[in-house]
XYZ file of C-alpha atoms in Angstrom:
350
model
C 118.352 8.554 80.045
C 121.788 9.169 78.582
C 120.373 8.572 75.081
C 117.583 11.088 75.769
C 120.110 13.722 76.865
C 122.103 13.145 73.669
C 118.979 13.489 71.513
C 117.888 16.645 73.318
C 121.365 18.094 72.973
C 121.420 17.326 69.250
C 117.975 18.897 68.780
C 119.045 22.038 70.610
C 122.181 22.302 68.493
C 120.134 21.890 65.321
C 117.672 24.554 66.486
C 120.537 26.983 67.179
C 122.032 26.267 63.755
C 118.701 26.859 61.979
C 118.044 30.003 64.018
C 121.525 31.282 63.216
C 121.018 30.648 59.496
C 117.636 32.415 59.595
C 119.164 35.363 61.397
C 121.810 35.640 58.695
C 119.246 35.661 55.863
C 118.187 39.159 54.848
C 114.951 39.937 53.016
C 114.924 42.755 50.456
C 111.447 44.010 49.599
C 111.293 45.294 46.025
C 108.267 47.336 44.961
C 107.723 47.409 41.208
C 105.106 46.963 38.495
C 102.639 44.094 38.573
C 101.685 41.920 35.600
C 104.122 40.920 32.894
C 106.854 43.150 34.324
C 106.755 41.188 37.570
C 106.774 37.862 35.727
C 109.759 38.682 33.528
C 111.770 40.602 36.129
C 111.408 37.757 38.611
C 112.726 35.185 36.155
C 115.468 37.304 34.551
C 116.745 39.223 37.584
C 115.405 38.181 40.985
C 115.780 34.404 40.744
C 119.384 34.565 39.426
C 120.207 37.138 42.122
C 118.961 34.889 44.922
C 120.917 31.974 43.465
C 124.065 34.113 43.459
C 123.279 35.469 46.946
C 121.669 32.637 48.936
C 121.827 34.768 52.089
C 119.445 37.350 50.603
C 115.794 36.760 49.764
C 113.977 39.209 47.475
C 110.261 39.695 48.032
C 108.405 41.284 45.086
C 105.748 43.767 46.223
C 103.649 44.301 43.092
C 101.832 47.566 42.398
C 99.947 48.722 39.284
C 101.572 52.152 38.880
C 104.101 54.642 40.202
C 101.477 56.891 41.803
C 100.375 54.065 44.095
C 103.993 53.322 44.940
C 104.510 56.940 45.997
C 101.396 56.836 48.165
C 102.657 53.704 49.899
C 106.063 55.264 50.490
C 104.472 58.321 52.061
C 102.377 56.172 54.367
C 105.474 54.236 55.472
C 107.821 57.198 55.850
C 108.148 56.854 59.642
C 108.786 53.091 59.438
C 109.665 51.922 55.896
C 108.820 48.352 54.951
C 110.081 48.642 51.360
C 113.797 48.664 50.529
C 114.033 49.178 46.775
C 111.534 50.668 44.348
C 111.336 50.709 40.537
C 109.146 53.530 39.270
C 108.732 56.233 36.625
C 111.371 58.968 36.759
C 108.953 61.873 37.247
C 107.408 60.196 40.299
C 110.887 59.291 41.539
C 111.714 63.014 41.470
C 108.695 63.776 43.662
C 109.731 61.069 46.129
C 113.295 62.397 46.183
C 112.037 65.925 46.877
C 110.073 64.560 49.833
C 113.160 62.902 51.291
C 111.941 59.349 50.697
C 114.998 58.118 48.754
C 118.725 58.021 49.374
C 121.152 58.904 46.589
C 122.432 56.075 44.402
C 125.955 56.768 43.225
C 129.245 54.901 42.839
C 129.365 54.332 46.599
C 126.212 52.206 46.274
C 127.150 50.509 42.996
C 130.302 50.744 40.931
C 128.098 50.077 37.880
C 126.686 53.617 38.116
C 129.865 54.823 36.382
C 128.943 52.771 33.290
C 125.407 54.111 32.873
C 124.401 56.291 29.918
C 124.326 60.012 30.774
C 120.520 59.972 30.400
C 120.359 57.414 33.214
C 121.567 59.901 35.819
C 118.880 62.526 36.245
C 119.422 65.816 38.034
C 117.511 65.979 41.312
C 116.539 62.292 41.319
C 117.898 59.999 44.013
C 117.707 56.861 41.899
C 119.194 56.017 38.511
C 117.608 54.624 35.362
C 117.300 50.847 35.321
C 115.310 50.547 32.058
C 114.683 52.641 28.962
C 111.428 52.063 27.094
C 110.175 53.934 24.042
C 106.903 54.713 22.322
C 106.190 52.594 19.225
C 103.592 52.383 16.491
C 101.322 49.342 16.792
C 99.357 47.803 13.925
C 97.157 44.813 13.179
C 98.862 42.786 10.472
C 95.577 41.611 8.956
C 94.255 45.148 8.507
C 97.533 46.902 7.696
C 99.237 44.733 5.092
C 102.482 46.686 4.720
C 104.296 47.654 7.907
C 104.002 51.437 8.337
C 107.260 53.356 8.555
C 106.053 56.725 9.822
C 103.921 58.122 12.633
C 101.919 59.740 9.819
C 100.128 56.403 9.367
C 97.984 57.363 12.380
C 96.631 60.317 10.376
C 95.814 58.238 7.258
C 92.085 58.665 6.493
C 91.720 55.015 5.480
C 92.014 54.193 9.200
C 89.253 56.555 10.313
C 87.624 55.124 13.423
C 90.263 52.412 13.705
C 92.969 54.058 15.839
C 93.474 53.426 19.582
C 95.312 56.080 21.607
C 95.766 56.180 25.407
C 94.949 59.830 26.114
C 96.643 62.070 28.646
C 97.170 62.070 31.556
C 98.589 58.700 30.477
C 102.263 59.321 29.727
C 101.839 57.658 26.317
C 99.576 60.530 25.283
C 102.073 63.035 26.656
C 104.893 61.430 24.678
C 102.807 61.444 21.494
C 102.160 65.158 22.042
C 105.893 65.898 22.055
C 106.477 63.706 18.991
C 103.605 65.409 17.131
C 104.984 68.774 18.184
C 108.306 67.963 16.549
C 106.581 66.599 13.438
C 104.753 69.929 13.201
C 108.030 71.847 13.289
C 108.402 72.795 16.966
C 111.390 71.101 18.589
C 111.188 72.967 21.896
C 108.212 71.518 23.777
C 109.145 73.588 26.816
C 108.486 76.721 24.784
C 105.223 75.576 23.207
C 103.210 72.456 22.380
C 100.649 74.412 20.364
C 101.720 72.886 16.998
C 101.519 69.385 18.503
C 98.061 69.978 19.976
C 96.825 71.288 16.641
C 98.227 68.246 14.825
C 96.620 65.876 17.335
C 93.316 67.643 16.715
C 93.675 66.591 13.072
C 94.274 63.000 14.213
C 91.213 62.906 16.494
C 88.615 61.948 13.818
C 90.556 58.718 13.213
C 90.444 57.715 16.874
C 88.104 54.928 17.921
C 88.967 55.105 21.621
C 91.083 57.261 23.924
C 90.870 54.650 26.679
C 91.577 51.207 25.180
C 90.693 48.250 27.396
C 92.199 46.214 28.986
C 95.224 47.898 27.410
C 96.118 49.288 23.997
C 97.769 46.073 22.762
C 94.799 43.705 23.034
C 92.249 45.511 20.799
C 94.862 45.930 18.067
C 95.995 42.303 18.286
C 92.381 41.033 18.057
C 91.466 43.378 15.182
C 89.112 45.669 17.082
C 91.460 48.518 16.087
C 93.966 48.750 13.225
C 96.576 51.140 14.601
C 97.722 52.628 17.883
C 100.618 53.550 20.115
C 102.222 51.710 23.018
C 105.428 50.995 24.900
C 107.961 48.865 23.092
C 108.738 46.384 25.881
C 105.147 45.299 26.408
C 104.401 45.527 22.692
C 107.181 43.074 21.861
C 105.968 40.602 24.480
C 102.358 40.852 23.307
C 103.506 40.545 19.697
C 105.090 37.195 20.529
C 101.873 35.945 22.140
C 99.469 37.328 19.514
C 99.962 34.608 16.952
C 101.589 37.049 14.557
C 98.700 39.529 14.634
C 100.340 42.472 16.437
C 103.006 44.408 14.553
C 105.472 46.777 16.233
C 107.374 49.599 14.491
C 109.893 52.232 15.564
C 108.964 54.970 13.054
C 111.590 56.678 10.920
C 111.036 60.008 12.701
C 112.247 58.409 15.918
C 110.605 58.263 19.312
C 111.224 59.150 22.949
C 112.274 57.244 26.020
C 110.230 56.573 29.113
C 112.587 56.029 32.034
C 112.121 53.702 34.971
C 114.465 54.356 37.879
C 115.644 52.028 40.598
C 115.603 53.723 43.986
C 116.974 53.087 47.474
C 114.387 53.844 50.150
C 115.708 56.023 52.965
C 116.217 53.969 56.131
C 115.630 50.773 54.149
C 115.269 47.963 56.695
C 117.399 45.563 54.627
C 120.386 47.924 54.807
C 123.402 46.799 52.774
C 121.456 43.883 51.292
C 119.315 46.423 49.413
C 122.462 48.016 47.987
C 123.718 44.601 46.960
C 120.534 44.023 44.969
C 120.721 47.451 43.315
C 124.330 46.798 42.316
C 123.269 43.477 40.780
C 120.342 45.099 38.892
C 122.711 47.591 37.256
C 125.331 45.026 36.170
C 125.715 44.724 32.380
C 124.994 40.979 32.537
C 121.752 41.582 34.454
C 120.691 44.382 32.146
C 121.365 42.153 29.152
C 119.289 39.332 30.638
C 116.272 41.582 31.182
C 116.580 43.101 27.705
C 116.480 39.605 26.233
C 113.487 38.735 28.417
C 111.341 41.819 27.867
C 113.014 44.124 25.316
C 113.647 47.157 27.487
C 116.742 49.003 26.297
C 119.583 48.709 28.835
C 120.841 51.711 30.791
C 124.337 50.293 31.261
C 126.530 51.025 28.220
C 128.464 47.786 28.651
C 125.321 45.661 28.361
C 124.902 46.030 24.592
C 127.817 43.772 23.727
C 126.292 41.012 25.868
C 122.799 41.054 24.322
C 121.779 38.732 21.506
C 121.533 40.751 18.289
C 117.985 39.535 17.648
C 116.825 40.888 21.025
C 118.782 44.127 20.723
C 117.184 44.807 17.339
C 113.776 44.782 19.037
C 114.761 47.687 21.302
C 115.762 51.296 20.645
C 119.301 50.638 21.907
C 120.648 50.958 18.384
C 118.662 54.124 17.658
C 119.715 56.410 20.497
C 120.355 59.233 18.006
C 116.687 59.085 16.907
C 115.302 59.551 20.404
C 113.840 62.930 21.334
C 115.520 64.110 24.519
C 112.643 64.630 26.949
C 113.230 66.235 30.321
C 110.484 64.411 32.219
C 111.048 66.546 35.291
C 110.274 69.660 33.226
C 107.322 67.909 31.569
C 105.836 67.216 34.996
C 105.508 70.978 35.376
C 103.479 71.388 32.155
C 101.545 68.111 32.218
C 98.377 69.668 33.628
C 98.369 72.325 30.899
C 98.827 69.668 28.207
C 96.007 67.610 29.708
C 93.688 70.622 29.658
C 94.452 71.263 25.969
C 93.672 67.629 25.148
C 90.346 67.836 26.974
C 89.304 71.014 25.191
C 90.856 70.744 21.736
C 91.715 67.117 20.920
C 89.366 64.548 22.470
C 86.115 66.392 21.533
C 87.110 66.207 17.850
C 86.985 62.401 17.677
C 84.010 60.703 16.028
């Protein structure tokens, strides 16, 4: 009987210890992009974070796009289940305006002070966690010499062999602003007429405005010869294409797409969510993700920690060649740009 009491007492003590440990473990729910982003971010950021913070578990809630993330946030506004969200800056602005995000500043993470100026966006609660940029894609079997200019898309020898994701996809919007500058109009807020006209001249070369399953695959397998895409994904697909997919940052430069990291208002994980955000913005963390997926870092101190080979495959060393795009302002003219594409660009393709 005495032995039984001892065993029961030991079991109860063990149960209390386990319960206490479970109570001390916080779970941070991170909503971000599904697919290869999830795979690489988990390995480069989340797993090392949980090793460094064994009392915090990060649960990745994968979603295909920022619009769906915003819809989920709206549905959960009264009782949030997500703590941290990585999404496109223009959608982050909408969520901020609706009171769905808290402000991330130096009180949340001391690393905010080391971010590039472009990483802190007026009217947006979050801050930039990655910079990506539009690149020129080409099939190395069909295009023997690596193109150096966006003008390659207009080359008549590639008629019917170009793949372009059309607006409202942000890649099409970015190409519009680049084409606008190539046509002599630097101020896209004033007018995109020159860019629309130039894209109309490109249209006969376009094989598809809606490449499937993405723009990288048909170019890698030779279905198309040229196209446009985001650098981070392009670099990853280039590595897995058996040397078929080429990636170029054209001499005219490009433009950044910005993903922000955001703190959900009334995040259930509380300070644990802030701890994760602080970790995500550290130069060492930014460097690790750049090396994993070739996004340019948003923390200025990260560059010195990144392998030169990886850094060369980002636009981090070409900041002066990036067109400064105010994506919040672009959100206000996106519908007008889309309408011009539908009437004056897409109908001109073969």
